[in-house]
mmCIF file of C-alpha atoms and ligand atoms in Angstrom:
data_model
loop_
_atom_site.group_PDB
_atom_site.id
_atom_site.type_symbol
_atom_site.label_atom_id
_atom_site.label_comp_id
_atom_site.label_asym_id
_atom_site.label_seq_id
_atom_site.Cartn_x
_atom_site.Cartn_y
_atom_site.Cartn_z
ATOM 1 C CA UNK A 35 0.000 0.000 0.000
ATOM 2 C CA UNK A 36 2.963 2.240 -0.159
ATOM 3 C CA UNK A 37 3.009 5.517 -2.003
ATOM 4 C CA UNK A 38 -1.330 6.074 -1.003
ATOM 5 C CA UNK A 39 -2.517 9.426 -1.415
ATOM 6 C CA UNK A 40 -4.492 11.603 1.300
ATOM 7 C CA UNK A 41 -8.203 12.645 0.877
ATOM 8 C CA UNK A 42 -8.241 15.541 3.005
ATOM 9 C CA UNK A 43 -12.095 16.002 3.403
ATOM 10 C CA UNK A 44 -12.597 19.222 5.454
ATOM 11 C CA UNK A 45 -10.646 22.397 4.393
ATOM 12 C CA UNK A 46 -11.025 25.916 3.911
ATOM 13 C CA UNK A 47 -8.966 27.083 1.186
ATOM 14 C CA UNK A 48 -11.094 30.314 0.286
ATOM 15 C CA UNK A 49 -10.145 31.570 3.851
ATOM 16 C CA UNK A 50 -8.172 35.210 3.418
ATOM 17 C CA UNK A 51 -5.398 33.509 5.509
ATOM 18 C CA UNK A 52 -4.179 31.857 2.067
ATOM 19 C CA UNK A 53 -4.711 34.554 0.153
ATOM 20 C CA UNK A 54 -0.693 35.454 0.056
ATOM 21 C CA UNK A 55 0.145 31.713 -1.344
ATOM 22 C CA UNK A 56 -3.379 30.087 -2.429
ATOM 23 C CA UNK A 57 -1.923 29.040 -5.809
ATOM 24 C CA UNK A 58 1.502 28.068 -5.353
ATOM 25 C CA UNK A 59 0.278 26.093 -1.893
ATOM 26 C CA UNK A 60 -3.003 23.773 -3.939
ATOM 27 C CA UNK A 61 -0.108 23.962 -6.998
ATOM 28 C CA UNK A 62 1.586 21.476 -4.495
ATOM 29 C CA UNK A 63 -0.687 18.723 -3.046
ATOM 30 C CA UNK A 64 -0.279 16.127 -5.875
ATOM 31 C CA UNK A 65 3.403 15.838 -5.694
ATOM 32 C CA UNK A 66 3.421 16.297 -1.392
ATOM 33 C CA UNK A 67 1.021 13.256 -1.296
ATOM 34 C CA UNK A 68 -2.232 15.302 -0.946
ATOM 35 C CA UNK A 69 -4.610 13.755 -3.344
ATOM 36 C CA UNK A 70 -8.072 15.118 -2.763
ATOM 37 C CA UNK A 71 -9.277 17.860 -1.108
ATOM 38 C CA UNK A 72 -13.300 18.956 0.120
ATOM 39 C CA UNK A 73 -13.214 22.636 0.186
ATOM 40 C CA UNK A 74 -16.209 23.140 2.779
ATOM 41 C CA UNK A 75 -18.572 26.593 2.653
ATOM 42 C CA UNK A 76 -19.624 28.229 6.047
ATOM 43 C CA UNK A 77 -21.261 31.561 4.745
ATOM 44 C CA UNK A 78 -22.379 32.719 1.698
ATOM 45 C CA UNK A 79 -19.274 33.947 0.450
ATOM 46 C CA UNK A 80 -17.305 30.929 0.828
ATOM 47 C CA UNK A 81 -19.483 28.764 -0.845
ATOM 48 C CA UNK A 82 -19.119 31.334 -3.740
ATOM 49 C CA UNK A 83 -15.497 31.007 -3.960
ATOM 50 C CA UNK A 84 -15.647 26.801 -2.727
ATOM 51 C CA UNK A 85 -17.220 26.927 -6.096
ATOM 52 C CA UNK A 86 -14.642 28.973 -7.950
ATOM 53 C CA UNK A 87 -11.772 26.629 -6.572
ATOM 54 C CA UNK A 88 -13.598 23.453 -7.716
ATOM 55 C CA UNK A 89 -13.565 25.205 -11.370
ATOM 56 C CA UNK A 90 -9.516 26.134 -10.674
ATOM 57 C CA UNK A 91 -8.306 22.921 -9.311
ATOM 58 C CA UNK A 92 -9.032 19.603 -10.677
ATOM 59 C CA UNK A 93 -8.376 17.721 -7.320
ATOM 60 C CA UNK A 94 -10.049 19.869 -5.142
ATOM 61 C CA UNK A 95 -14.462 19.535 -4.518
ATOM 62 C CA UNK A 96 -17.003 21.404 -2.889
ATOM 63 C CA UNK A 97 -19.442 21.202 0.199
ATOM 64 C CA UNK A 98 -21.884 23.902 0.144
ATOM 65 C CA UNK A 99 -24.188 24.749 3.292
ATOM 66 C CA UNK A 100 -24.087 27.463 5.942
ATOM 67 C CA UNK A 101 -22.480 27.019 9.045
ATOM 68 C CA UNK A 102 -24.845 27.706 12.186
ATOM 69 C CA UNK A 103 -22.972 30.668 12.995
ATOM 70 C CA UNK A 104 -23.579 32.427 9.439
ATOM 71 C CA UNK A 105 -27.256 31.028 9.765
ATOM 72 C CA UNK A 106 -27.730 35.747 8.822
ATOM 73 C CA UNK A 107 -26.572 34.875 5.619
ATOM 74 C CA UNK A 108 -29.885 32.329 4.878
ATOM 75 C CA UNK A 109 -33.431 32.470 3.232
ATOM 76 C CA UNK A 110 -35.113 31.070 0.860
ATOM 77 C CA UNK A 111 -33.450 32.719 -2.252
ATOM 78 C CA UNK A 112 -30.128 31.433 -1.020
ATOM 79 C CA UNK A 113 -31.411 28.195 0.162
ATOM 80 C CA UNK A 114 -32.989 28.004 -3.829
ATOM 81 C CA UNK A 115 -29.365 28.979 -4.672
ATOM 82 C CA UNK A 116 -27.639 26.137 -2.686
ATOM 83 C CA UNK A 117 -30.371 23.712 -4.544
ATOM 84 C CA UNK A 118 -29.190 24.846 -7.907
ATOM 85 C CA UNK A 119 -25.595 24.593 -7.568
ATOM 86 C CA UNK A 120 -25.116 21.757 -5.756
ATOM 87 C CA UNK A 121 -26.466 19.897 -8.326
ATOM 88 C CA UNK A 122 -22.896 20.722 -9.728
ATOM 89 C CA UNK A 123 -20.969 17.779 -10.824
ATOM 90 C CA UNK A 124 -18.172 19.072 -8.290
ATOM 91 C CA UNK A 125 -20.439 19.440 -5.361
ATOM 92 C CA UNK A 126 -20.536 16.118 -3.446
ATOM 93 C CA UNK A 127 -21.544 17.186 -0.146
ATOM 94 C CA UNK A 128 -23.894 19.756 1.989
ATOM 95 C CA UNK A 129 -21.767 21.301 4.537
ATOM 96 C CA UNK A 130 -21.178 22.801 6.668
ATOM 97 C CA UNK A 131 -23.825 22.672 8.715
ATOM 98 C CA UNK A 132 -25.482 22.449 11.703
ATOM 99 C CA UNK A 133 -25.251 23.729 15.726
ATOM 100 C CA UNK A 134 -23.086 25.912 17.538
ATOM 101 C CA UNK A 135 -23.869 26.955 21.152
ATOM 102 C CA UNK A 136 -20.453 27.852 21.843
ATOM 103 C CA UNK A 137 -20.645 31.092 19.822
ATOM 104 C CA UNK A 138 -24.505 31.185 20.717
ATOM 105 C CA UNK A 139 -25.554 31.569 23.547
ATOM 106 C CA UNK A 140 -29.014 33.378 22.853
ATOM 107 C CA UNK A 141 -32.272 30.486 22.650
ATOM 108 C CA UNK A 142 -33.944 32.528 19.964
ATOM 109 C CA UNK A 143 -30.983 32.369 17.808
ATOM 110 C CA UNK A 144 -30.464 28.777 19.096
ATOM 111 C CA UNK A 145 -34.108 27.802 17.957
ATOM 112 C CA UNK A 146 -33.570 29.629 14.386
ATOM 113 C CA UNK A 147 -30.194 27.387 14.238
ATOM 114 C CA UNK A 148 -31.837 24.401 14.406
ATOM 115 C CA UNK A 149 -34.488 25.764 11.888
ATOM 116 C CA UNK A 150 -31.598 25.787 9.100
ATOM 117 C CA UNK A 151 -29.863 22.953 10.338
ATOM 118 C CA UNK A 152 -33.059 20.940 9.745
ATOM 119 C CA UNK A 153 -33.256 22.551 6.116
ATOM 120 C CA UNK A 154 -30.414 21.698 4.944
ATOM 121 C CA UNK A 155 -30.359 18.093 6.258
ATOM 122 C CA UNK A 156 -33.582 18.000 3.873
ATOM 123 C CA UNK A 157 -32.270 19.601 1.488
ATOM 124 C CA UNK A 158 -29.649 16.580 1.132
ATOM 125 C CA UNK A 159 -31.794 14.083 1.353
ATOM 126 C CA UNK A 160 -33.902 15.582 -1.527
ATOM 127 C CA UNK A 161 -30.729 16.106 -3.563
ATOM 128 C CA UNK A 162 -29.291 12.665 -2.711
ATOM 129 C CA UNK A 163 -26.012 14.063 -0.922
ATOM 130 C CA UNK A 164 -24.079 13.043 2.311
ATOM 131 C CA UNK A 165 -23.905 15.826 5.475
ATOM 132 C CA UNK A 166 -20.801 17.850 6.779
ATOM 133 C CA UNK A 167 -21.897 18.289 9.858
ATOM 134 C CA UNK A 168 -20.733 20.641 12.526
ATOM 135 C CA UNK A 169 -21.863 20.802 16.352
ATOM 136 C CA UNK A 170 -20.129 22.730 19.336
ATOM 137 C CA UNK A 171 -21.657 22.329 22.460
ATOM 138 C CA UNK A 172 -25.067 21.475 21.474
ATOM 139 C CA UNK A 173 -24.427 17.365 21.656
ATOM 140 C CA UNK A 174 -28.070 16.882 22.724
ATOM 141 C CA UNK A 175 -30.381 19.340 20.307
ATOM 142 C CA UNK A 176 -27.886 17.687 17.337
ATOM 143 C CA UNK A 177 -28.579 14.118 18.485
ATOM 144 C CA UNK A 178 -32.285 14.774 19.538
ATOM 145 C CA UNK A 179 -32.626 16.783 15.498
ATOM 146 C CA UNK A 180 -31.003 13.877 14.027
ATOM 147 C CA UNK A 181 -33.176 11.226 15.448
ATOM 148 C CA UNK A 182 -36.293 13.357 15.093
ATOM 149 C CA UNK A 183 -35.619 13.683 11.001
ATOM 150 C CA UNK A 184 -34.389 9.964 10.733
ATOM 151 C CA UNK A 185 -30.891 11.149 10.159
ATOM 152 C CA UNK A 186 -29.652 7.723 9.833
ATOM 153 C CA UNK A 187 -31.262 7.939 6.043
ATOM 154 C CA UNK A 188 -29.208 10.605 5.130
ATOM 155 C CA UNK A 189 -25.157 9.786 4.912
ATOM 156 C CA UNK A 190 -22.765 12.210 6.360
ATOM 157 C CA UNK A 191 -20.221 12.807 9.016
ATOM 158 C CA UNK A 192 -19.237 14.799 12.195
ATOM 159 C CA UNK A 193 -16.683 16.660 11.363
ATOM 160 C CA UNK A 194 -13.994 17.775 14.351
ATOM 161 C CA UNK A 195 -15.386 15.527 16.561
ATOM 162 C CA UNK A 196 -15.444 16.694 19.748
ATOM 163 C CA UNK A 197 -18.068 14.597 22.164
ATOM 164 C CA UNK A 198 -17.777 11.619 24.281
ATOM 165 C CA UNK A 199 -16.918 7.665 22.999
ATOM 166 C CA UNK A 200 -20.519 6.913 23.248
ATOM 167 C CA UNK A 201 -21.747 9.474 21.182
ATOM 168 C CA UNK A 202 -18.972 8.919 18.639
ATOM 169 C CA UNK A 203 -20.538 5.058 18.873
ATOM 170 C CA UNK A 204 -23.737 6.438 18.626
ATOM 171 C CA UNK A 205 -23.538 8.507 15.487
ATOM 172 C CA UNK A 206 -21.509 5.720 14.068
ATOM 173 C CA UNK A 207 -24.354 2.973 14.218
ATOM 174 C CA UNK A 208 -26.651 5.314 12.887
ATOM 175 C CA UNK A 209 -24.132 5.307 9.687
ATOM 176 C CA UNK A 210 -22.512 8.049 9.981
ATOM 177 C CA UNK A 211 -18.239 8.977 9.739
ATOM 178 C CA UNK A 212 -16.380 10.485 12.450
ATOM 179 C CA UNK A 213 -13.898 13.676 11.146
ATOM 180 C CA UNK A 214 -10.519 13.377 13.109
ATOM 181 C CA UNK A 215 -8.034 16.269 12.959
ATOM 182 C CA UNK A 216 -5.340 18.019 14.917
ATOM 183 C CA UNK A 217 -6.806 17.941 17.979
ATOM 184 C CA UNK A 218 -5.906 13.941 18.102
ATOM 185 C CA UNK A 219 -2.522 15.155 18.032
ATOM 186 C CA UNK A 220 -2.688 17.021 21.510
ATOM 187 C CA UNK A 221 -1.551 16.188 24.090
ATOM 188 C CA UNK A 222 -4.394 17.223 26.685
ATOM 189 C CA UNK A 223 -6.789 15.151 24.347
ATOM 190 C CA UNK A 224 -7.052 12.166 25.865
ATOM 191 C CA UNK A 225 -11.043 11.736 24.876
ATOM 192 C CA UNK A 226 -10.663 12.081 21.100
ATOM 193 C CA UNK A 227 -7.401 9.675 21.363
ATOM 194 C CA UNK A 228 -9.692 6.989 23.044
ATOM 195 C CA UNK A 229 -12.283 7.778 20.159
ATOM 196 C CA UNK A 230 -9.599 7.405 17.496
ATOM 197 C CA UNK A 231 -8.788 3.965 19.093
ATOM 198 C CA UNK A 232 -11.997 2.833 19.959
ATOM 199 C CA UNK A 233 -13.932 3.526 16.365
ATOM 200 C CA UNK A 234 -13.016 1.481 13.580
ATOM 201 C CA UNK A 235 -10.726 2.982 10.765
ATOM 202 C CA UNK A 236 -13.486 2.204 8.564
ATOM 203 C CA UNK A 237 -15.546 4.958 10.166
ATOM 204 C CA UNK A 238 -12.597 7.378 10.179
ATOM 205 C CA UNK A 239 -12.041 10.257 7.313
ATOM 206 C CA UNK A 240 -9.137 12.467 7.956
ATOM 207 C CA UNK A 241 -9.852 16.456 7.769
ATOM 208 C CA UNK A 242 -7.704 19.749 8.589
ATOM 209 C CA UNK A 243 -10.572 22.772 9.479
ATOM 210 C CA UNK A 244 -7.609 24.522 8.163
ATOM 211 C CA UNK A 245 -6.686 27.467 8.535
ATOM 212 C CA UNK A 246 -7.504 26.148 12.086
ATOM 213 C CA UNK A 247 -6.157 23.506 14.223
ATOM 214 C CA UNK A 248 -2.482 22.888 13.371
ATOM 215 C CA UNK A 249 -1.630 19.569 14.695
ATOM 216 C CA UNK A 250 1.130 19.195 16.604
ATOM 217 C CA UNK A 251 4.391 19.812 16.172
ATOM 218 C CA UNK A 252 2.972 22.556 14.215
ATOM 219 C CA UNK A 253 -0.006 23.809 16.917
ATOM 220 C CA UNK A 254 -0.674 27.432 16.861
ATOM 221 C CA UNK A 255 0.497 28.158 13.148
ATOM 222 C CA UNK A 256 -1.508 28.194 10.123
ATOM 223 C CA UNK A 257 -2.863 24.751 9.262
ATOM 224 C CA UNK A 258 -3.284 23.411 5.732
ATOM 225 C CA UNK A 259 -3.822 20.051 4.433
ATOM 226 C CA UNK A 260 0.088 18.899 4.342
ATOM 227 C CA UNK A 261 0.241 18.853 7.966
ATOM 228 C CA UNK A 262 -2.596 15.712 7.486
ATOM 229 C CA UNK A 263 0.402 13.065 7.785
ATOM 230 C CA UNK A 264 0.750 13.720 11.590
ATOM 231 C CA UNK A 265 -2.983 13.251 12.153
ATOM 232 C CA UNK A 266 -2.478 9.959 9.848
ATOM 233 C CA UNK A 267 0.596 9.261 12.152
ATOM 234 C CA UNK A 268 -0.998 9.682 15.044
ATOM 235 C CA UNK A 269 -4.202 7.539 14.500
ATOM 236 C CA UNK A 270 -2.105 4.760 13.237
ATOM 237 C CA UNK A 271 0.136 5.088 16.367
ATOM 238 C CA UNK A 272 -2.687 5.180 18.363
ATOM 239 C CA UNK A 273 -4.017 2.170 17.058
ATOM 240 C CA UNK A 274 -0.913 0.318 16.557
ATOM 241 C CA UNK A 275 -1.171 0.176 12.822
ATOM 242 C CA UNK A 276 1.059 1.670 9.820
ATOM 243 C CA UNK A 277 0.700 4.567 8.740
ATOM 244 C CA UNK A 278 0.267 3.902 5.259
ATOM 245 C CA UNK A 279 -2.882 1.396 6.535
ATOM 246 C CA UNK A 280 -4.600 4.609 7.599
ATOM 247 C CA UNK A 281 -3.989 6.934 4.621
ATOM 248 C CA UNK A 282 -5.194 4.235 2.264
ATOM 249 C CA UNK A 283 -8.244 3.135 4.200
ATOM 250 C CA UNK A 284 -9.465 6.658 5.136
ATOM 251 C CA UNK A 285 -9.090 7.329 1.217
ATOM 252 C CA UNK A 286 -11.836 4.434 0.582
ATOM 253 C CA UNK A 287 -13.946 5.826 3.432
ATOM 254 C CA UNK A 288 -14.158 9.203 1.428
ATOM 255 C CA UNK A 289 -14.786 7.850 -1.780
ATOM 256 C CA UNK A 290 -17.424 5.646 -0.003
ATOM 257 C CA UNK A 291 -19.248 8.545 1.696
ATOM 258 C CA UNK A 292 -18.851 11.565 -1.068
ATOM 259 C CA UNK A 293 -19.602 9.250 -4.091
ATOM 260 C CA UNK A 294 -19.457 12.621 -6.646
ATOM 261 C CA UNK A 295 -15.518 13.006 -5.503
ATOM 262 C CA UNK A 296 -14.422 10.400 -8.556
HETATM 263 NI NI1 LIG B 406 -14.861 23.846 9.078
#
């Protein structure tokens, strides 16, 4: 299995924090081992330029949703819009999307959160598409919305996992991937290195969040999807496997779940 490429299936490559070396840094995933990427929209705007990069970069696809804390940006003329273009051969995922009580604190907002979130998990299922899904302290309204919709019908994963190992379990038997990135790699983060060992590697994709959440050694710095062979590393260490084993079995995970990323 040597010489397996990385599908890095979470990154944010329209972020202004790349706009000094956008180009010559995508110019170099192919020969550094990068193979895929998912470029995932939050607001509006992203999922405007997502769409731009998938027309740049022949590697690189596109999630479009809006991420609970851009939930401002959404109505039914952009919800009509999101319809439309993911329909786009590129587009092989709705995401991201979903809860965030860490930045919100307010129920009202809270409540219209879960409006969207609930929108655009139908909005997949009526276009046929798996789920990026992002929750931050809201682990019960996400599991409570999931059930309540049938969730399990719609293919997706949790992206940055950052729960307990029985809601990991959970979410797994209802289908569903687990997103692992540089958090695995801390030190203090003992929970997600028991998740990593305790859920198979068949339920594992690898992911960035980049700009955010350099893995170690590189914590604190800009992230970007080359610093995905110490998450790999890490896993495989953690589970007492090669490397190598984990690059090429998250790869089939990816192409399992986002079956438009051929
Ligand atoms: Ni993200």
């Amino acid at each position: 299995m040597l010489g397996s490429m990385i599908f890095e299936s979470h990154a944010h490559y329209d972020d202004k924090q790349f706009d000094p070396d956008r180009e010559e840094l995508l110019s170099s995933m192919g020969e550094k081992g990068i193979g895929k990427i998912i470029n995932v929209g939050s607001d509006f705007t992203a999922c405007k330029r997502t769409l731009e990069l998938t027309r740049q970069y022949e590697f690189l696809y596109g999630a479009l949703g809006i991420h609970p804390s851009d939930i401002a940006d959404l109505n039914e003329g952009v919800c009509e819009w999101l319809k439309e273009s993911a329909a786009l051969p590129k587009v092989v995922a709705i995401g991201e999307i979903g809860l965030d009580y860490y930045w919100e604190k307010d129920p009202e907002a809270q409540s219209r959160q879960r409006y969207w979130f609930c929108r655009q998990m139908e909005l997949a299922r009526e276009l046929s598409l798996p789920v990026i899904i992002h929750s931050r302290d809201a682990a019960k309204d996400t599991l409570k919305l999931m059930k309540d919709i049938h969730a399990q019908e719609i293919p997706g994963v949790i992206h940055c996992f950052s729960y307990s190992l029985e809601l990991a379990q959970e979410y797994v038997n209802m289908g569903y991937y687990i997103g692992i990135g540089g958090v695995v790699t801390f030190k203090n983060s003992k929970k997600l290195k028991e998740i990593a060992a305790q859920i198979p590697l068949e339920r594992i994709l690898l992911e960035t969040d980049c700009p955010y959440l350099s893995p170690e050694p590189n914590r604190g710095k800009r992230n970007s999807s080359l610093n995905l062979p110490y998450v790999a590393g890490e896993i495989a260490s953690i589970k007492g496997i090669g490397t190598e084993e984990v690059i090429a079995q998250t790869w089939e995970n990816a192409g399992r779940l986002f079956t438009k990323a051929v």
